[in-house]
Each structure stands twice: as structure tokens, then as C-alpha cells.
Amino acid sequence: MKNVFQRIIDEELPCDKVFENERIIAFKDIAPAAPVHILIVPKKHFPNISAIGPEDGELILEVVMVANELAKKFKITDGYRLLTNNGEKAGQTVFHLHFHLLGGTHLGPIA
Ligand code: 5GP
């Protein structure tokens, strides 16, 4: 069965989209943990960051560039966090690689 992000990528489920190109989609998190909480999702399926290899370097760099651009667009350049949860014990609930872009407030300690 498809994971929820794959269904969003395939336009089977709606999302509040803030960016899209051939490789990446970004949309607002349905349960925001900060005033700005965007999910940046590579369209190619990887279960999480541990599945990334050297051949994926360009894609990961592009994720970072998209995050930096979205930080400007959403006016959070004074402080933002880009993170990914790897595995259940780290809090991962959707097993399709994604990065949380968080900002718009003073963010607390990471863990
Ligand atoms: P994880 O816990 O895997 O690191 O992050 C999954 C994130 O996806 C959570 O922050 C959760 O709120 C978000 N999420 C889960 N289902 C949906 C959905 O259908 N739409 C959107 N926009 N976000 C979702």
C-alpha cells in the first residue's frame, strides 16, 4: 500500500503545496509543530535518510536549496531548523523520506 506522501505526490490526496518541481514537492504539515512547518519531500521513494547513497548527493543538495528558498519566502531566515527523523525510535511515522522545515518562533531544544 502507498504511504501518505506517495499519495500526495500522485495527487490522490490534497495538500497545501508551497513548492514543486520534477524531483521535490513541499507542503505544509497537517499538524504544525511551529508557526512555519513545511515538509520537503523528494518524489523518488526512499524510506528514510539511511537509504541515501553518494549517488543521491545532488538531490539532497537540492532539498537544502529548496529549504533555504522557502525560509526566505516564509520570512524565517532569522532562525529555522531542517530535520529528518530516521526510524521509529527517532519519531518517524511516515516511511517516505522527508525533511521538516520549522521556524517562526523560538525553537526549543532538539530532544
Ligand atoms: P515524521 O513523524 O515521519 O518525521 O513526520 C511525518 C509528518 O507528516 C508529521 O509531522 C505529520 O503531522 C505529517 N503528516 C502526516 N500525514 C499528513 C498528511 O496527510 N498531510 C500533511 N500535510 N502532513 C501529514
PDB file of C-alpha atoms and ligand atoms in Angstrom:
ATOM      1  CA  MET A   1       0.000   0.000   0.000  1.00  0.00           C
ATOM      2  CA  LYS A   2       1.187   3.519  -0.826  1.00  0.00           C
ATOM      3  CA  ASN A   3       2.330   5.745   2.026  1.00  0.00           C
ATOM      4  CA  VAL A   4       0.530   9.036   2.571  1.00  0.00           C
ATOM      5  CA  PHE A   5       3.271  11.161   0.980  1.00  0.00           C
ATOM      6  CA  GLN A   6       3.304   8.968  -2.127  1.00  0.00           C
ATOM      7  CA  ARG A   7      -0.446   9.544  -2.395  1.00  0.00           C
ATOM      8  CA  ILE A   8       0.126  13.315  -2.113  1.00  0.00           C
ATOM      9  CA  ILE A   9       2.850  13.140  -4.799  1.00  0.00           C
ATOM     10  CA  ASP A  10       0.461  11.169  -7.037  1.00  0.00           C
ATOM     11  CA  GLU A  11      -2.277  13.778  -6.399  1.00  0.00           C
ATOM     12  CA  GLU A  12      -4.577  11.229  -4.788  1.00  0.00           C
ATOM     13  CA  LEU A  13      -4.652  13.294  -1.598  1.00  0.00           C
ATOM     14  CA  PRO A  14      -4.728  17.097  -1.308  1.00  0.00           C
ATOM     15  CA  CYS A  15      -2.042  19.177   0.343  1.00  0.00           C
ATOM     16  CA  ASP A  16      -1.243  22.825   0.971  1.00  0.00           C
ATOM     17  CA  LYS A  17       1.576  22.928  -1.568  1.00  0.00           C
ATOM     18  CA  VAL A  18       4.271  25.597  -1.340  1.00  0.00           C
ATOM     19  CA  PHE A  19       6.799  24.260  -3.875  1.00  0.00           C
ATOM     20  CA  GLU A  20       7.033  21.623  -6.587  1.00  0.00           C
ATOM     21  CA  ASN A  21       9.383  20.627  -9.381  1.00  0.00           C
ATOM     22  CA  GLU A  22      10.180  17.296 -11.087  1.00  0.00           C
ATOM     23  CA  ARG A  23      12.118  15.955  -8.116  1.00  0.00           C
ATOM     24  CA  ILE A  24      10.728  17.586  -4.991  1.00  0.00           C
ATOM     25  CA  ILE A  25       7.394  18.636  -3.503  1.00  0.00           C
ATOM     26  CA  ALA A  26       6.936  20.754  -0.371  1.00  0.00           C
ATOM     27  CA  PHE A  27       3.719  21.318   1.553  1.00  0.00           C
ATOM     28  CA  LYS A  28       2.540  22.467   4.950  1.00  0.00           C
ATOM     29  CA  ASP A  29       2.461  19.881   7.743  1.00  0.00           C
ATOM     30  CA  ILE A  30      -1.091  18.913   8.686  1.00  0.00           C
ATOM     31  CA  ALA A  31      -0.231  19.155  12.413  1.00  0.00           C
ATOM     32  CA  PRO A  32       2.242  22.053  12.634  1.00  0.00           C
ATOM     33  CA  ALA A  33       4.762  21.997  15.478  1.00  0.00           C
ATOM     34  CA  ALA A  34       5.742  25.657  14.820  1.00  0.00           C
ATOM     35  CA  PRO A  35       4.162  28.671  13.076  1.00  0.00           C
ATOM     36  CA  VAL A  36       6.027  27.626   9.920  1.00  0.00           C
ATOM     37  CA  HIS A  37       6.176  23.852   9.471  1.00  0.00           C
ATOM     38  CA  ILE A  38       6.786  22.667   5.942  1.00  0.00           C
ATOM     39  CA  LEU A  39       7.574  19.154   4.754  1.00  0.00           C
ATOM     40  CA  ILE A  40      10.096  18.914   1.922  1.00  0.00           C
ATOM     41  CA  VAL A  41       9.696  15.572   0.193  1.00  0.00           C
ATOM     42  CA  PRO A  42      11.808  14.038  -2.583  1.00  0.00           C
ATOM     43  CA  LYS A  43       9.438  12.402  -5.074  1.00  0.00           C
ATOM     44  CA  LYS A  44      11.762   9.406  -5.526  1.00  0.00           C
ATOM     45  CA  HIS A  45      10.969   6.887  -2.839  1.00  0.00           C
ATOM     46  CA  PHE A  46      13.474   6.331  -0.047  1.00  0.00           C
ATOM     47  CA  PRO A  47      12.140   5.010   3.271  1.00  0.00           C
ATOM     48  CA  ASN A  48      14.384   7.465   5.142  1.00  0.00           C
ATOM     49  CA  ILE A  49      17.792   9.142   5.099  1.00  0.00           C
ATOM     50  CA  SER A  50      19.615   5.891   5.880  1.00  0.00           C
ATOM     51  CA  ALA A  51      18.722   4.713   2.360  1.00  0.00           C
ATOM     52  CA  ILE A  52      20.590   7.627   0.753  1.00  0.00           C
ATOM     53  CA  GLY A  53      23.833   6.905  -1.080  1.00  0.00           C
ATOM     54  CA  PRO A  54      26.557   9.001  -2.720  1.00  0.00           C
ATOM     55  CA  GLU A  55      24.611   8.950  -5.995  1.00  0.00           C
ATOM     56  CA  ASP A  56      21.830  10.949  -4.292  1.00  0.00           C
ATOM     57  CA  GLY A  57      24.076  13.865  -3.361  1.00  0.00           C
ATOM     58  CA  GLU A  58      22.580  16.280  -5.899  1.00  0.00           C
ATOM     59  CA  LEU A  59      19.054  15.559  -4.714  1.00  0.00           C
ATOM     60  CA  ILE A  60      19.936  16.181  -1.076  1.00  0.00           C
ATOM     61  CA  LEU A  61      21.709  19.413  -2.004  1.00  0.00           C
ATOM     62  CA  GLU A  62      18.580  20.462  -3.895  1.00  0.00           C
ATOM     63  CA  VAL A  63      16.481  19.770  -0.774  1.00  0.00           C
ATOM     64  CA  VAL A  64      18.753  22.132   1.166  1.00  0.00           C
ATOM     65  CA  MET A  65      18.477  24.814  -1.534  1.00  0.00           C
ATOM     66  CA  VAL A  66      14.668  24.489  -1.548  1.00  0.00           C
ATOM     67  CA  ALA A  67      14.643  24.778   2.253  1.00  0.00           C
ATOM     68  CA  ASN A  68      16.742  27.943   2.106  1.00  0.00           C
ATOM     69  CA  GLU A  69      14.448  29.469  -0.522  1.00  0.00           C
ATOM     70  CA  LEU A  70      11.319  28.566   1.460  1.00  0.00           C
ATOM     71  CA  ALA A  71      12.892  30.065   4.582  1.00  0.00           C
ATOM     72  CA  LYS A  72      13.175  33.356   2.681  1.00  0.00           C
ATOM     73  CA  LYS A  73       9.655  33.078   1.281  1.00  0.00           C
ATOM     74  CA  PHE A  74       8.160  32.428   4.727  1.00  0.00           C
ATOM     75  CA  LYS A  75      10.397  35.042   6.400  1.00  0.00           C
ATOM     76  CA  ILE A  76      12.093  32.748   8.899  1.00  0.00           C
ATOM     77  CA  THR A  77      15.717  33.422   7.959  1.00  0.00           C
ATOM     78  CA  ASP A  78      16.364  34.697  11.482  1.00  0.00           C
ATOM     79  CA  GLY A  79      16.148  31.112  12.723  1.00  0.00           C
ATOM     80  CA  TYR A  80      14.992  27.846  11.245  1.00  0.00           C
ATOM     81  CA  ARG A  81      15.550  24.149  11.625  1.00  0.00           C
ATOM     82  CA  LEU A  82      15.773  21.500   8.911  1.00  0.00           C
ATOM     83  CA  LEU A  83      15.490  17.986  10.259  1.00  0.00           C
ATOM     84  CA  THR A  84      14.611  14.461   9.329  1.00  0.00           C
ATOM     85  CA  ASN A  85      13.582  11.627  11.620  1.00  0.00           C
ATOM     86  CA  ASN A  86      15.262   8.337  10.778  1.00  0.00           C
ATOM     87  CA  GLY A  87      13.395   5.339  12.150  1.00  0.00           C
ATOM     88  CA  GLU A  88      10.569   4.771  14.578  1.00  0.00           C
ATOM     89  CA  LYS A  89      12.706   5.410  17.648  1.00  0.00           C
ATOM     90  CA  ALA A  90      13.568   8.864  16.275  1.00  0.00           C
ATOM     91  CA  GLY A  91       9.872   9.653  15.834  1.00  0.00           C
ATOM     92  CA  GLN A  92       9.488   8.783  12.151  1.00  0.00           C
ATOM     93  CA  THR A  93       5.862   7.991  11.350  1.00  0.00           C
ATOM     94  CA  VAL A  94       5.795   8.252   7.537  1.00  0.00           C
ATOM     95  CA  PHE A  95       8.301   5.999   5.827  1.00  0.00           C
ATOM     96  CA  HIS A  96       8.936   8.129   2.772  1.00  0.00           C
ATOM     97  CA  LEU A  97      11.976  10.398   3.151  1.00  0.00           C
ATOM     98  CA  HIS A  98      11.014  13.931   4.167  1.00  0.00           C
ATOM     99  CA  PHE A  99      12.560  16.946   5.854  1.00  0.00           C
ATOM    100  CA  HIS A 100      10.798  19.195   8.340  1.00  0.00           C
ATOM    101  CA  LEU A 101      11.428  22.934   7.885  1.00  0.00           C
ATOM    102  CA  LEU A 102      10.465  24.637  11.141  1.00  0.00           C
ATOM    103  CA  GLY A 103      10.543  28.275  12.169  1.00  0.00           C
ATOM    104  CA  GLY A 104       8.621  31.381  13.072  1.00  0.00           C
ATOM    105  CA  THR A 105       9.225  31.135  16.811  1.00  0.00           C
ATOM    106  CA  HIS A 106      11.994  30.366  19.287  1.00  0.00           C
ATOM    107  CA  LEU A 107      12.513  26.653  18.748  1.00  0.00           C
ATOM    108  CA  GLY A 108      13.171  24.563  21.817  1.00  0.00           C
ATOM    109  CA  PRO A 109      15.960  22.048  22.355  1.00  0.00           C
ATOM    110  CA  ILE A 110      16.121  19.304  19.757  1.00  0.00           C
ATOM    111  CA  ALA A 111      15.411  16.419  22.121  1.00  0.00           C
TER     112      ALA A 111
HETATM  113  P1  5GP B   1       7.653  12.095  10.791  1.00  0.00           P
HETATM  114  O1  5GP B   1       6.966  11.857  12.126  1.00  0.00           O
HETATM  115  O2  5GP B   1       7.588  10.855   9.925  1.00  0.00           O
HETATM  116  O3  5GP B   1       9.027  12.668  10.892  1.00  0.00           O
HETATM  117  O4  5GP B   1       6.806  13.224  10.082  1.00  0.00           O
HETATM  118  C1  5GP B   1       5.582  12.982   9.484  1.00  0.00           C
HETATM  119  C2  5GP B   1       4.846  14.284   9.449  1.00  0.00           C
HETATM  120  O5  5GP B   1       3.825  14.189   8.483  1.00  0.00           O
HETATM  121  C3  5GP B   1       4.164  14.653  10.759  1.00  0.00           C
HETATM  122  O6  5GP B   1       4.647  15.912  11.224  1.00  0.00           O
HETATM  123  C4  5GP B   1       2.671  14.699  10.394  1.00  0.00           C
HETATM  124  O7  5GP B   1       1.972  15.733  11.041  1.00  0.00           O
HETATM  125  C5  5GP B   1       2.709  14.885   8.892  1.00  0.00           C
HETATM  126  N1  5GP B   1       1.577  14.310   8.166  1.00  0.00           N
HETATM  127  C6  5GP B   1       1.052  13.070   8.328  1.00  0.00           C
HETATM  128  N2  5GP B   1       0.046  12.856   7.453  1.00  0.00           N
HETATM  129  C7  5GP B   1      -0.067  14.020   6.729  1.00  0.00           C
HETATM  130  C8  5GP B   1      -0.942  14.423   5.675  1.00  0.00           C
HETATM  131  O8  5GP B   1      -1.822  13.696   5.206  1.00  0.00           O
HETATM  132  N3  5GP B   1      -0.761  15.685   5.177  1.00  0.00           N
HETATM  133  C9  5GP B   1       0.209  16.526   5.649  1.00  0.00           C
HETATM  134  N4  5GP B   1       0.291  17.734   5.099  1.00  0.00           N
HETATM  135  N5  5GP B   1       1.045  16.165   6.659  1.00  0.00           N
HETATM  136  C10 5GP B   1       0.905  14.931   7.184  1.00  0.00           C
END
